[in-house]
Short mmCIF file of C-alpha atoms in Angstrom, two decimals:
data_model
loop_
_atom_site.label_atom_id
_atom_site.label_comp_id
_atom_site.label_asym_id
_atom_site.label_seq_id
_atom_site.Cartn_x
_atom_site.Cartn_y
_atom_site.Cartn_z
CA MET A 94 -0.87 -82.69 -26.89
CA THR A 95 -0.11 -80.43 -23.94
CA ALA A 96 -2.89 -78.94 -21.78
CA VAL A 97 -2.45 -75.31 -20.82
CA LEU A 98 -3.95 -74.27 -17.48
CA PRO A 99 -5.17 -70.68 -17.10
CA ALA A 100 -2.69 -68.59 -15.17
CA ARG A 101 -3.89 -67.13 -11.85
CA ALA A 102 -3.20 -63.49 -11.24
CA PRO A 103 -0.51 -62.85 -8.61
CA GLY A 104 -2.03 -62.61 -5.12
CA ALA A 105 -5.41 -64.01 -6.19
CA ALA A 106 -7.03 -66.53 -3.85
CA ALA A 107 -7.62 -70.02 -5.12
CA PRO A 108 -11.32 -70.78 -5.65
CA LEU A 109 -12.86 -72.98 -2.98
CA PRO A 110 -14.08 -76.46 -3.94
CA PRO A 111 -17.88 -76.72 -4.21
CA ALA A 112 -18.11 -78.74 -0.98
CA ALA A 113 -16.08 -76.20 0.98
CA GLU A 114 -18.10 -73.31 -0.46
CA ALA A 115 -21.34 -75.04 0.52
CA ALA A 116 -20.01 -75.70 4.02
CA ARG A 117 -19.01 -72.05 4.43
CA THR A 118 -22.43 -70.86 3.22
CA GLY A 119 -24.16 -73.22 5.64
CA LEU A 120 -22.00 -71.97 8.50
CA LEU A 121 -22.81 -68.34 7.69
CA ARG A 122 -26.52 -69.13 7.58
CA ALA A 123 -26.33 -70.95 10.91
CA CYS A 124 -24.48 -68.01 12.49
CA ALA A 125 -27.06 -65.56 11.11
CA ARG A 126 -29.93 -67.64 12.49
CA PHE A 127 -28.19 -67.94 15.86
CA ALA A 128 -27.50 -64.19 16.04
CA GLY A 129 -31.06 -63.29 15.02
CA ARG A 130 -32.58 -65.70 17.52
CA TRP A 131 -30.53 -64.47 20.47
CA SER A 132 -30.85 -60.79 19.47
CA LEU A 133 -34.62 -61.14 19.66
CA ARG A 134 -34.38 -62.88 23.03
CA ALA A 135 -32.04 -60.17 24.35
CA LEU A 136 -34.45 -57.47 23.16
CA VAL A 137 -37.40 -59.14 24.88
CA ALA A 138 -35.38 -59.63 28.08
CA ALA A 139 -34.27 -55.98 28.09
CA ALA A 140 -37.86 -54.80 27.64
CA VAL A 141 -39.07 -57.01 30.48
CA LEU A 142 -36.28 -55.82 32.81
CA ALA A 143 -36.99 -52.17 31.99
CA PHE A 144 -40.69 -52.68 32.67
CA VAL A 145 -40.02 -54.46 35.96
CA GLY A 146 -37.47 -51.88 37.08
CA LEU A 147 -39.44 -48.76 36.22
CA ALA A 148 -43.07 -49.85 36.53
CA LEU A 149 -43.16 -52.59 39.15
CA GLY A 150 -39.95 -52.00 41.14
CA PRO A 151 -41.04 -48.79 42.92
CA HIS A 152 -44.18 -50.57 44.19
CA VAL A 153 -42.34 -53.48 45.77
CA LEU A 154 -38.87 -52.10 46.50
CA ASP A 155 -37.69 -49.05 48.42
CA TYR A 156 -37.01 -46.58 45.61
CA ARG A 157 -38.79 -44.11 43.37
CA THR A 158 -38.35 -43.07 39.75
CA MET A 159 -39.11 -39.72 38.12
CA THR A 160 -38.63 -38.45 34.57
CA MET A 161 -36.76 -35.14 34.38
CA LEU A 162 -38.80 -32.71 32.29
CA THR A 163 -36.56 -29.63 32.35
CA GLY A 164 -32.87 -28.80 31.99
CA SER A 165 -32.58 -27.25 35.45
CA MET A 166 -30.07 -29.92 36.56
CA ALA A 167 -28.06 -30.15 33.33
CA PRO A 168 -25.57 -31.45 32.45
CA ASN A 169 -25.76 -34.06 35.21
CA ILE A 170 -29.47 -34.70 34.57
CA GLU A 171 -30.84 -33.91 31.13
CA PRO A 172 -34.52 -33.70 30.08
CA GLY A 173 -35.77 -37.22 29.41
CA ASP A 174 -33.46 -38.86 31.95
CA VAL A 175 -34.99 -40.94 34.74
CA VAL A 176 -33.92 -40.14 38.30
CA VAL A 177 -33.80 -43.02 40.79
CA SER A 178 -34.20 -41.89 44.42
CA THR A 179 -33.98 -43.85 47.67
CA PRO A 180 -35.37 -42.95 51.12
CA LEU A 181 -33.32 -40.98 53.62
CA ASP A 182 -34.11 -39.89 57.16
CA VAL A 183 -35.16 -36.24 57.09
CA SER A 184 -32.70 -35.40 59.85
CA ASP A 185 -29.84 -36.67 57.64
CA VAL A 186 -30.46 -34.24 54.77
CA GLU A 187 -27.33 -32.16 54.17
CA VAL A 188 -26.16 -29.33 51.95
CA GLY A 189 -24.96 -30.67 48.60
CA MET A 190 -27.42 -33.56 48.37
CA VAL A 191 -29.77 -33.80 45.41
CA ILE A 192 -33.27 -34.55 46.67
CA THR A 193 -36.68 -35.15 45.10
CA TYR A 194 -39.60 -33.37 46.80
CA HIS A 195 -42.88 -31.49 46.28
CA ILE A 196 -42.48 -27.75 45.97
CA PRO A 197 -44.61 -25.76 48.49
CA ILE A 198 -46.22 -23.42 45.93
CA ASP A 199 -48.40 -23.45 42.81
CA ASP A 200 -49.20 -27.00 41.70
CA HIS A 201 -46.90 -28.67 44.27
CA ARG A 202 -45.15 -30.48 41.47
CA VAL A 203 -42.20 -32.79 42.14
CA VAL A 204 -38.70 -31.44 41.46
CA THR A 205 -35.20 -32.82 41.84
CA HIS A 206 -32.76 -30.09 42.91
CA ARG A 207 -29.61 -29.68 44.98
CA VAL A 208 -29.85 -28.65 48.64
CA ILE A 209 -28.04 -25.35 49.31
CA GLU A 210 -29.34 -24.65 52.82
CA VAL A 211 -30.78 -26.75 55.67
CA ASP A 212 -32.57 -25.45 58.77
CA HIS A 213 -33.36 -27.69 61.77
CA THR A 214 -35.85 -26.20 64.22
CA ALA A 215 -36.27 -27.06 67.89
CA ASP A 216 -39.46 -29.05 67.24
CA GLY A 217 -37.65 -31.29 64.76
CA THR A 218 -38.95 -29.65 61.58
CA VAL A 219 -36.49 -29.63 58.69
CA SER A 220 -36.73 -26.99 55.97
CA VAL A 221 -34.48 -26.68 52.94
CA ARG A 222 -33.63 -24.29 50.15
CA THR A 223 -32.64 -25.77 46.83
CA GLN A 224 -31.28 -24.75 43.45
CA GLY A 225 -30.96 -26.42 40.08
CA ASP A 226 -27.37 -26.90 38.97
CA ALA A 227 -28.10 -25.09 35.69
CA ASN A 228 -30.05 -22.23 37.32
CA ASP A 229 -28.49 -18.87 38.12
CA ALA A 230 -30.54 -18.32 41.30
CA PRO A 231 -31.96 -20.45 44.13
CA ASP A 232 -35.55 -21.66 43.97
CA PRO A 233 -37.93 -18.90 45.19
CA TRP A 234 -39.27 -20.89 48.13
CA THR A 235 -38.32 -22.63 51.35
CA ALA A 236 -39.65 -26.18 51.50
CA VAL A 237 -40.57 -27.93 54.74
CA LEU A 238 -39.84 -31.66 54.48
CA THR A 239 -42.89 -33.31 56.00
CA GLY A 240 -42.85 -36.77 57.53
CA ASP A 241 -39.79 -38.77 58.52
CA THR A 242 -38.47 -39.59 55.05
CA ALA A 243 -36.79 -37.56 52.32
CA TRP A 244 -35.80 -38.91 48.90
CA GLN A 245 -32.18 -38.62 47.77
CA MET A 246 -31.11 -39.06 44.15
CA ARG A 247 -28.91 -42.16 43.78
CA ALA A 248 -28.76 -42.84 40.04
CA VAL A 249 -29.69 -41.43 36.65
CA VAL A 250 -30.84 -43.56 33.72
CA PRO A 251 -30.19 -41.54 30.53
CA GLU A 252 -32.89 -40.94 27.91
CA ILE A 253 -35.25 -43.72 28.98
CA GLY A 254 -37.81 -41.19 30.16
CA ASN A 255 -38.38 -40.18 26.53
CA ALA A 256 -39.28 -43.78 25.75
CA ILE A 257 -41.70 -43.86 28.69
CA THR A 258 -43.36 -40.66 27.48
CA ALA A 259 -43.66 -42.12 23.98
CA LEU A 260 -45.26 -45.29 25.36
CA ARG A 261 -47.99 -43.17 26.96
CA ASP A 262 -49.08 -41.90 23.55
CA PRO A 263 -52.55 -43.39 22.79
CA VAL A 264 -51.54 -44.71 19.36
CA VAL A 265 -48.35 -46.33 20.66
CA ASN A 266 -50.21 -47.70 23.67
CA LYS A 267 -52.81 -49.40 21.47
CA ALA A 268 -50.09 -50.78 19.20
CA LEU A 269 -48.39 -52.33 22.22
CA VAL A 270 -51.62 -53.71 23.66
CA TYR A 271 -52.50 -55.51 20.42
CA GLY A 272 -49.09 -55.88 18.79
CA ALA A 273 -46.99 -57.12 21.70
CA PRO A 274 -49.05 -60.31 22.26
CA ALA A 275 -48.93 -61.01 18.51
CA LEU A 276 -45.15 -60.58 18.43
CA LEU A 277 -44.76 -62.80 21.49
CA ALA A 278 -46.93 -65.50 19.94
CA GLY A 279 -44.96 -65.28 16.70
CA TRP A 280 -41.68 -65.54 18.57
CA MET A 281 -42.89 -68.64 20.43
CA LEU A 282 -44.05 -70.26 17.19
CA LEU A 283 -40.73 -69.42 15.55
CA SER A 284 -38.86 -71.02 18.44
CA ILE A 285 -40.91 -74.20 18.02
CA TRP A 286 -40.69 -74.29 14.23
CA GLN A 287 -37.04 -73.31 13.83
CA PRO A 288 -35.48 -76.65 14.92
CA VAL A 289 -37.74 -78.56 12.54
CA ARG A 290 -36.61 -76.38 9.64
CA ASP A 291 -32.97 -76.92 10.60
CA GLU A 292 -33.47 -80.69 10.53
CA ASP A 293 -35.11 -80.43 7.10
CA ASP A 294 -32.13 -78.42 5.82
CA GLU A 295 -29.74 -81.12 7.08
CA ASP A 296 -31.81 -83.86 5.41
CA ASP A 297 -31.73 -81.94 2.11
CA ALA A 298 -27.97 -81.48 2.39
CA GLU A 299 -27.44 -85.21 3.01
CA ALA A 300 -29.65 -86.04 0.00
CA ASP A 301 -27.59 -83.71 -2.22
CA ARG A 302 -24.35 -85.32 -1.09
CA ALA A 303 -25.77 -88.78 -1.84
#
């Protein structure tokens, strides 16, 4: 009697042996666990760095941050971007620089605009005229830079200002206050429990092979 083996379609891959299939499945699961674990750690690290850089950094290091609220400096600075400014001697302010300062009228709000004119008086006072890159006309005021220090824009962090604004929402703020500690505790417990589960999986695999 002659046994007839089923013919394999041309180009079809040979089926993997059960042991090889199990090994491949185990490898995929291990890779997924590894990726999930380190993705969570990277997310936590990024959140901590952003908090340190934007919330704590300006209090301990020599720079300031400000969220752009309007499109007056587009496209270089869009609404929601965070402007990072560093100190500069007032006497060194020049035409073409982008500076952050308090306007001399209305609510004395802070703006970040480009210097288009600088005037140095005999008594050392420095006054400037500015204009937003996206505006058709100069700002309708002349600002006197008080003190010895001006603030020059050095970097722009895109979009993160929108996240900061969202975090100030009362509902989101409460969720972070109560939810963040719970997530951190869960992450720590998962880190402790995960190796034990891996060892149990290995013991079960050895028992199946036996």
